[in-house]
């Protein structure tokens, strides 16, 4: 029996279209769509456990993968199994995550997974620009508690003309490249790079992108209505105990305020705050601790946050003793490492960066081999954030998404100053 398919088509205004389809694939998922533009097809599935996780945050995982089969290719190298994500895929995961995450309720803690897979590739379509649309459309078909539809588009400008979701060839000629994430009502995320442009030109680009996003959000709502919008699931909301919150604030607030005002070092502050927290916990019996669960820690941290915030608002002081008009002390040193091509230490307050630079030939270029793009980078920047940087000891499990994202941010900031040859 042929399944019933529901479909909405979005007109980009220049002869191109994006379609959103559901009903054919991944029926066991809580929501699934296929988003297509030209020959590029993305399958997005979303699943969220019905049982709340025993954590105080949303365990949301956004995964984006490009299949080599989508472009009729084999993975390079000896191993042919597609395994860990590339840096490009990780960056797309972060783009989607940062727009979706704030739209879930703060007390929704169920394990949630958004999976986006490029199943077919088109040379004239950049798939990452449709990933946010696919994720939001799939969520709209689910019963997740989610505030509203969103989408993301890339905006470029070639010869003075703005283009929504330009091709890679058009992007090479563009003096603006921005990814915009937004709902129908407000812009939520802006990321990109550009040549020197005026503030008015940048705002115009954001407005044009937002107008395109409004159309995409409306299409998602229309598709969900045609498919049959599900009732939002019920979930266990966080307990509230106003009396307990007030009691803990009374025990902790003044002590935290005094330590915060003292202007001590980060290690001293951290140790002192931990002692206050333990004092608060020690004032409760084992039965009360078991009954209240995580509420004691939650209300302590709220009291701590309020004290530190009010110190800044009321007295204009920050944790390290600075006024709001003062910056942390800065010192720098170059040529710190004798055997590198270049090195520098940059220190601001208790934050340090040790940077090295290495010059090489064209053979050292970073080869990029993705299903949607093949090329090379002659300038690349790697960022590492080991656990000792924050005084922690935790397992090292490869490069984190955060390290990839922050390294890319610094790379994009610097590459305009590096000669292309």
mmCIF file of C-alpha atoms in Angstrom, residues 12-296:
data_model
loop_
_atom_site.group_PDB
_atom_site.id
_atom_site.type_symbol
_atom_site.label_atom_id
_atom_site.label_comp_id
_atom_site.label_asym_id
_atom_site.label_seq_id
_atom_site.Cartn_x
_atom_site.Cartn_y
_atom_site.Cartn_z
ATOM 1 C CA UNK A 12 12.421 31.160 -3.153
ATOM 2 C CA UNK A 13 11.333 33.799 -5.673
ATOM 3 C CA UNK A 14 13.999 33.154 -8.305
ATOM 4 C CA UNK A 15 12.766 29.931 -9.877
ATOM 5 C CA UNK A 16 14.109 27.685 -7.118
ATOM 6 C CA UNK A 17 11.905 25.777 -4.710
ATOM 7 C CA UNK A 18 12.247 23.924 -1.425
ATOM 8 C CA UNK A 19 9.785 21.142 -0.652
ATOM 9 C CA UNK A 20 8.986 19.666 2.770
ATOM 10 C CA UNK A 21 7.500 16.180 2.698
ATOM 11 C CA UNK A 22 6.363 13.708 5.334
ATOM 12 C CA UNK A 23 4.590 10.359 5.451
ATOM 13 C CA UNK A 24 6.937 8.225 3.391
ATOM 14 C CA UNK A 25 10.055 7.612 5.518
ATOM 15 C CA UNK A 26 10.939 6.956 9.185
ATOM 16 C CA UNK A 27 7.441 6.375 10.534
ATOM 17 C CA UNK A 28 8.689 5.122 13.903
ATOM 18 C CA UNK A 29 10.278 8.494 14.633
ATOM 19 C CA UNK A 30 8.214 11.018 16.582
ATOM 20 C CA UNK A 31 8.561 13.374 13.631
ATOM 21 C CA UNK A 32 10.249 13.037 10.247
ATOM 22 C CA UNK A 33 10.522 15.078 7.067
ATOM 23 C CA UNK A 34 12.381 15.040 3.789
ATOM 24 C CA UNK A 35 13.457 18.504 2.666
ATOM 25 C CA UNK A 36 14.444 18.839 -0.979
ATOM 26 C CA UNK A 37 15.850 21.576 -3.194
ATOM 27 C CA UNK A 38 16.949 20.556 -6.667
ATOM 28 C CA UNK A 39 18.519 17.136 -6.250
ATOM 29 C CA UNK A 40 19.605 17.806 -2.657
ATOM 30 C CA UNK A 41 17.561 15.823 -0.133
ATOM 31 C CA UNK A 42 17.812 15.870 3.658
ATOM 32 C CA UNK A 43 16.069 13.365 5.903
ATOM 33 C CA UNK A 44 15.447 14.675 9.414
ATOM 34 C CA UNK A 45 14.086 12.554 12.248
ATOM 35 C CA UNK A 46 13.339 13.588 15.821
ATOM 36 C CA UNK A 47 12.769 11.390 18.866
ATOM 37 C CA UNK A 48 12.363 12.333 22.523
ATOM 38 C CA UNK A 49 11.992 9.928 25.439
ATOM 39 C CA UNK A 50 8.741 10.120 27.362
ATOM 40 C CA UNK A 51 10.567 9.722 30.666
ATOM 41 C CA UNK A 52 12.362 12.767 32.035
ATOM 42 C CA UNK A 53 16.111 12.328 32.560
ATOM 43 C CA UNK A 54 17.526 12.775 36.056
ATOM 44 C CA UNK A 55 19.400 15.953 35.103
ATOM 45 C CA UNK A 56 18.733 19.680 35.414
ATOM 46 C CA UNK A 57 19.229 20.517 31.728
ATOM 47 C CA UNK A 58 17.897 19.460 28.328
ATOM 48 C CA UNK A 59 19.962 16.502 27.004
ATOM 49 C CA UNK A 60 19.485 17.519 23.377
ATOM 50 C CA UNK A 61 21.687 15.994 20.684
ATOM 51 C CA UNK A 62 21.685 17.395 17.162
ATOM 52 C CA UNK A 63 23.466 15.167 14.654
ATOM 53 C CA UNK A 64 24.096 16.091 11.021
ATOM 54 C CA UNK A 65 25.743 13.700 8.574
ATOM 55 C CA UNK A 66 26.438 13.719 4.853
ATOM 56 C CA UNK A 67 26.423 10.314 3.192
ATOM 57 C CA UNK A 68 29.099 9.771 0.530
ATOM 58 C CA UNK A 69 26.582 7.703 -1.415
ATOM 59 C CA UNK A 70 24.550 10.911 -1.745
ATOM 60 C CA UNK A 71 27.120 12.194 -4.226
ATOM 61 C CA UNK A 72 27.950 8.803 -5.754
ATOM 62 C CA UNK A 73 31.294 8.495 -3.993
ATOM 63 C CA UNK A 74 33.200 6.244 -1.618
ATOM 64 C CA UNK A 75 34.790 7.558 1.583
ATOM 65 C CA UNK A 76 38.488 8.255 1.051
ATOM 66 C CA UNK A 77 41.206 6.354 2.872
ATOM 67 C CA UNK A 78 41.647 2.709 3.779
ATOM 68 C CA UNK A 79 38.492 2.362 5.920
ATOM 69 C CA UNK A 80 35.259 2.663 3.951
ATOM 70 C CA UNK A 81 32.862 2.781 6.887
ATOM 71 C CA UNK A 82 31.624 6.324 7.507
ATOM 72 C CA UNK A 83 32.490 7.052 11.129
ATOM 73 C CA UNK A 84 33.215 10.230 13.095
ATOM 74 C CA UNK A 85 31.773 13.494 11.750
ATOM 75 C CA UNK A 86 33.912 15.966 9.849
ATOM 76 C CA UNK A 87 34.498 19.490 11.134
ATOM 77 C CA UNK A 88 32.022 20.787 8.548
ATOM 78 C CA UNK A 89 29.325 18.458 9.837
ATOM 79 C CA UNK A 90 30.053 19.458 13.447
ATOM 80 C CA UNK A 91 29.678 23.137 12.551
ATOM 81 C CA UNK A 92 26.269 22.442 11.001
ATOM 82 C CA UNK A 93 25.219 20.551 14.148
ATOM 83 C CA UNK A 94 26.104 23.601 16.236
ATOM 84 C CA UNK A 95 24.250 25.957 13.886
ATOM 85 C CA UNK A 96 21.042 23.978 14.299
ATOM 86 C CA UNK A 97 21.466 23.294 18.027
ATOM 87 C CA UNK A 98 21.861 26.908 19.074
ATOM 88 C CA UNK A 99 18.530 27.913 17.507
ATOM 89 C CA UNK A 100 16.506 24.891 18.642
ATOM 90 C CA UNK A 101 17.679 24.630 22.253
ATOM 91 C CA UNK A 102 16.192 27.894 23.667
ATOM 92 C CA UNK A 103 12.729 26.999 22.335
ATOM 93 C CA UNK A 104 12.270 23.954 24.566
ATOM 94 C CA UNK A 105 10.834 24.625 28.055
ATOM 95 C CA UNK A 106 13.490 25.088 30.733
ATOM 96 C CA UNK A 107 11.976 22.265 32.777
ATOM 97 C CA UNK A 108 11.896 19.773 29.889
ATOM 98 C CA UNK A 109 14.707 17.290 30.568
ATOM 99 C CA UNK A 110 13.865 14.291 28.362
ATOM 100 C CA UNK A 111 16.609 12.790 26.196
ATOM 101 C CA UNK A 112 15.999 14.318 22.759
ATOM 102 C CA UNK A 113 17.718 13.486 19.482
ATOM 103 C CA UNK A 114 17.556 15.351 16.184
ATOM 104 C CA UNK A 115 19.193 13.492 13.293
ATOM 105 C CA UNK A 116 19.692 15.130 9.898
ATOM 106 C CA UNK A 117 21.157 13.124 7.019
ATOM 107 C CA UNK A 118 21.969 14.283 3.517
ATOM 108 C CA UNK A 119 20.667 11.468 1.321
ATOM 109 C CA UNK A 120 21.169 13.093 -2.088
ATOM 110 C CA UNK A 121 23.530 15.886 -3.157
ATOM 111 C CA UNK A 122 23.229 18.714 -5.673
ATOM 112 C CA UNK A 123 26.308 20.726 -6.670
ATOM 113 C CA UNK A 124 24.213 23.913 -6.775
ATOM 114 C CA UNK A 125 22.676 23.483 -3.310
ATOM 115 C CA UNK A 126 24.500 23.876 0.000
ATOM 116 C CA UNK A 127 22.759 21.416 2.339
ATOM 117 C CA UNK A 128 23.685 23.072 5.645
ATOM 118 C CA UNK A 129 21.393 26.003 4.800
ATOM 119 C CA UNK A 130 18.372 23.658 4.884
ATOM 120 C CA UNK A 131 19.306 21.729 8.042
ATOM 121 C CA UNK A 132 17.578 24.126 10.448
ATOM 122 C CA UNK A 133 14.408 24.089 8.345
ATOM 123 C CA UNK A 134 14.410 20.279 8.311
ATOM 124 C CA UNK A 135 14.902 20.041 12.084
ATOM 125 C CA UNK A 136 12.141 22.496 12.925
ATOM 126 C CA UNK A 137 9.709 20.963 10.415
ATOM 127 C CA UNK A 138 10.190 17.506 11.947
ATOM 128 C CA UNK A 139 9.628 18.881 15.455
ATOM 129 C CA UNK A 140 6.416 20.595 14.305
ATOM 130 C CA UNK A 141 5.044 17.156 13.386
ATOM 131 C CA UNK A 142 5.898 15.718 16.818
ATOM 132 C CA UNK A 143 4.296 16.148 20.230
ATOM 133 C CA UNK A 144 7.337 17.866 21.748
ATOM 134 C CA UNK A 145 6.807 20.976 23.871
ATOM 135 C CA UNK A 146 8.400 23.481 21.493
ATOM 136 C CA UNK A 147 7.660 27.187 21.333
ATOM 137 C CA UNK A 148 7.361 27.864 17.591
ATOM 138 C CA UNK A 149 8.624 27.029 14.123
ATOM 139 C CA UNK A 150 12.042 28.369 13.133
ATOM 140 C CA UNK A 151 14.274 28.175 10.111
ATOM 141 C CA UNK A 152 17.775 29.083 9.014
ATOM 142 C CA UNK A 153 18.935 30.494 5.696
ATOM 143 C CA UNK A 154 22.217 31.630 4.240
ATOM 144 C CA UNK A 155 22.274 35.058 2.647
ATOM 145 C CA UNK A 156 24.930 36.234 0.201
ATOM 146 C CA UNK A 157 25.395 39.264 -2.021
ATOM 147 C CA UNK A 158 26.755 39.094 -5.558
ATOM 148 C CA UNK A 159 27.133 42.294 -7.618
ATOM 149 C CA UNK A 160 24.951 44.167 -5.144
ATOM 150 C CA UNK A 161 22.090 41.635 -5.274
ATOM 151 C CA UNK A 162 21.142 39.627 -2.198
ATOM 152 C CA UNK A 163 20.665 35.884 -2.699
ATOM 153 C CA UNK A 164 18.952 33.470 -0.310
ATOM 154 C CA UNK A 165 20.763 30.126 -0.027
ATOM 155 C CA UNK A 166 23.348 30.831 -2.747
ATOM 156 C CA UNK A 167 25.248 28.035 -4.449
ATOM 157 C CA UNK A 168 28.899 27.473 -3.573
ATOM 158 C CA UNK A 169 29.910 29.106 -6.866
ATOM 159 C CA UNK A 170 27.820 32.184 -6.054
ATOM 160 C CA UNK A 171 29.221 32.264 -2.541
ATOM 161 C CA UNK A 172 32.757 32.420 -3.919
ATOM 162 C CA UNK A 173 31.812 35.726 -5.605
ATOM 163 C CA UNK A 174 29.859 37.073 -2.632
ATOM 164 C CA UNK A 175 31.075 39.861 -0.341
ATOM 165 C CA UNK A 176 28.637 38.792 2.398
ATOM 166 C CA UNK A 177 28.018 35.356 3.864
ATOM 167 C CA UNK A 178 25.689 35.103 6.833
ATOM 168 C CA UNK A 179 23.634 32.314 8.353
ATOM 169 C CA UNK A 180 20.483 33.681 9.965
ATOM 170 C CA UNK A 181 18.300 31.694 12.361
ATOM 171 C CA UNK A 182 14.891 33.082 13.257
ATOM 172 C CA UNK A 183 11.268 32.455 14.059
ATOM 173 C CA UNK A 184 8.487 34.314 12.268
ATOM 174 C CA UNK A 185 8.633 36.991 14.973
ATOM 175 C CA UNK A 186 12.294 37.496 15.834
ATOM 176 C CA UNK A 187 15.865 36.906 14.725
ATOM 177 C CA UNK A 188 17.615 34.482 17.083
ATOM 178 C CA UNK A 189 21.052 33.812 15.607
ATOM 179 C CA UNK A 190 23.455 35.558 13.238
ATOM 180 C CA UNK A 191 26.751 34.042 12.165
ATOM 181 C CA UNK A 192 28.946 34.804 9.208
ATOM 182 C CA UNK A 193 31.756 36.697 7.610
ATOM 183 C CA UNK A 194 31.973 39.479 5.077
ATOM 184 C CA UNK A 195 34.132 42.111 3.510
ATOM 185 C CA UNK A 196 33.947 45.608 4.942
ATOM 186 C CA UNK A 197 30.285 46.593 4.654
ATOM 187 C CA UNK A 198 28.212 49.272 6.321
ATOM 188 C CA UNK A 199 25.921 48.598 9.246
ATOM 189 C CA UNK A 200 22.941 49.469 7.041
ATOM 190 C CA UNK A 201 23.947 46.833 4.468
ATOM 191 C CA UNK A 202 24.306 44.187 7.156
ATOM 192 C CA UNK A 203 20.899 45.025 8.643
ATOM 193 C CA UNK A 204 19.349 44.873 5.175
ATOM 194 C CA UNK A 205 20.820 41.398 4.648
ATOM 195 C CA UNK A 206 19.342 40.221 7.963
ATOM 196 C CA UNK A 207 15.921 41.662 7.082
ATOM 197 C CA UNK A 208 15.893 39.956 3.675
ATOM 198 C CA UNK A 209 16.868 36.662 5.291
ATOM 199 C CA UNK A 210 14.135 37.075 7.912
ATOM 200 C CA UNK A 211 11.476 37.608 5.252
ATOM 201 C CA UNK A 212 12.514 34.333 3.617
ATOM 202 C CA UNK A 213 12.402 32.589 6.994
ATOM 203 C CA UNK A 214 8.855 33.831 7.660
ATOM 204 C CA UNK A 215 7.688 32.027 4.512
ATOM 205 C CA UNK A 216 9.469 28.830 5.578
ATOM 206 C CA UNK A 217 7.944 28.962 9.068
ATOM 207 C CA UNK A 218 4.461 29.407 7.594
ATOM 208 C CA UNK A 219 5.013 26.369 5.361
ATOM 209 C CA UNK A 220 5.948 24.251 8.398
ATOM 210 C CA UNK A 221 2.794 25.279 10.251
ATOM 211 C CA UNK A 222 0.669 24.536 7.192
ATOM 212 C CA UNK A 223 2.267 21.095 6.778
ATOM 213 C CA UNK A 224 1.682 20.257 10.451
ATOM 214 C CA UNK A 225 -1.977 21.259 10.182
ATOM 215 C CA UNK A 226 -2.474 19.118 7.075
ATOM 216 C CA UNK A 227 -0.688 16.164 8.669
ATOM 217 C CA UNK A 228 -2.617 16.537 11.903
ATOM 218 C CA UNK A 229 -0.973 18.532 14.670
ATOM 219 C CA UNK A 230 -0.445 16.342 17.731
ATOM 220 C CA UNK A 231 -1.319 17.438 21.230
ATOM 221 C CA UNK A 232 1.730 18.500 23.209
ATOM 222 C CA UNK A 233 2.814 15.674 25.496
ATOM 223 C CA UNK A 234 2.574 15.963 29.236
ATOM 224 C CA UNK A 235 5.794 15.764 31.194
ATOM 225 C CA UNK A 236 6.820 15.940 34.828
ATOM 226 C CA UNK A 237 7.500 19.582 35.604
ATOM 227 C CA UNK A 238 10.095 20.629 38.135
ATOM 228 C CA UNK A 239 9.005 20.785 41.752
ATOM 229 C CA UNK A 240 8.738 24.186 43.370
ATOM 230 C CA UNK A 241 8.968 24.946 47.084
ATOM 231 C CA UNK A 242 8.891 28.663 47.850
ATOM 232 C CA UNK A 243 9.478 28.154 51.573
ATOM 233 C CA UNK A 244 12.579 26.039 50.942
ATOM 234 C CA UNK A 245 13.905 28.564 48.442
ATOM 235 C CA UNK A 246 13.488 31.398 50.939
ATOM 236 C CA UNK A 247 15.105 29.363 53.721
ATOM 237 C CA UNK A 248 18.184 28.538 51.620
ATOM 238 C CA UNK A 249 18.477 32.119 50.410
ATOM 239 C CA UNK A 250 18.466 33.272 54.019
ATOM 240 C CA UNK A 251 21.313 30.874 54.855
ATOM 241 C CA UNK A 252 23.489 31.512 51.796
ATOM 242 C CA UNK A 253 22.860 34.951 50.282
ATOM 243 C CA UNK A 254 24.801 37.178 52.691
ATOM 244 C CA UNK A 255 27.756 34.777 52.866
ATOM 245 C CA UNK A 256 27.996 34.528 49.084
ATOM 246 C CA UNK A 257 27.680 38.305 48.749
ATOM 247 C CA UNK A 258 30.562 38.859 51.185
ATOM 248 C CA UNK A 259 32.862 36.413 49.379
ATOM 249 C CA UNK A 260 31.935 37.831 45.979
ATOM 250 C CA UNK A 261 32.723 41.333 47.216
ATOM 251 C CA UNK A 262 36.096 40.227 48.591
ATOM 252 C CA UNK A 263 37.724 40.193 45.127
ATOM 253 C CA UNK A 264 39.540 36.905 45.706
ATOM 254 C CA UNK A 265 41.001 34.616 43.030
ATOM 255 C CA UNK A 266 38.827 32.156 41.139
ATOM 256 C CA UNK A 267 40.185 29.144 43.031
ATOM 257 C CA UNK A 268 39.603 30.805 46.401
ATOM 258 C CA UNK A 269 36.078 31.851 45.413
ATOM 259 C CA UNK A 270 35.209 28.407 44.084
ATOM 260 C CA UNK A 271 36.417 26.757 47.277
ATOM 261 C CA UNK A 272 34.559 29.248 49.483
ATOM 262 C CA UNK A 273 31.294 28.880 47.546
ATOM 263 C CA UNK A 274 31.585 25.078 47.788
ATOM 264 C CA UNK A 275 31.976 25.356 51.572
ATOM 265 C CA UNK A 276 28.841 27.488 51.832
ATOM 266 C CA UNK A 277 26.910 24.970 49.766
ATOM 267 C CA UNK A 278 28.048 22.139 52.035
ATOM 268 C CA UNK A 279 27.041 24.167 55.109
ATOM 269 C CA UNK A 280 23.579 24.614 53.628
ATOM 270 C CA UNK A 281 23.277 20.891 52.896
ATOM 271 C CA UNK A 282 24.520 20.002 56.381
ATOM 272 C CA UNK A 283 21.649 21.957 57.928
ATOM 273 C CA UNK A 284 19.165 19.411 56.554
ATOM 274 C CA UNK A 285 18.613 15.890 57.804
ATOM 275 C CA UNK A 286 19.199 12.867 55.579
ATOM 276 C CA UNK A 287 15.437 12.404 55.290
ATOM 277 C CA UNK A 288 14.977 16.017 54.162
ATOM 278 C CA UNK A 289 17.807 15.737 51.627
ATOM 279 C CA UNK A 290 16.226 12.597 50.203
ATOM 280 C CA UNK A 291 12.802 14.247 50.096
ATOM 281 C CA UNK A 292 13.923 17.518 48.509
ATOM 282 C CA UNK A 293 16.253 15.839 46.014
ATOM 283 C CA UNK A 294 18.011 18.352 43.748
ATOM 284 C CA UNK A 295 15.975 21.302 45.029
ATOM 285 C CA UNK A 296 18.562 22.162 47.686
#
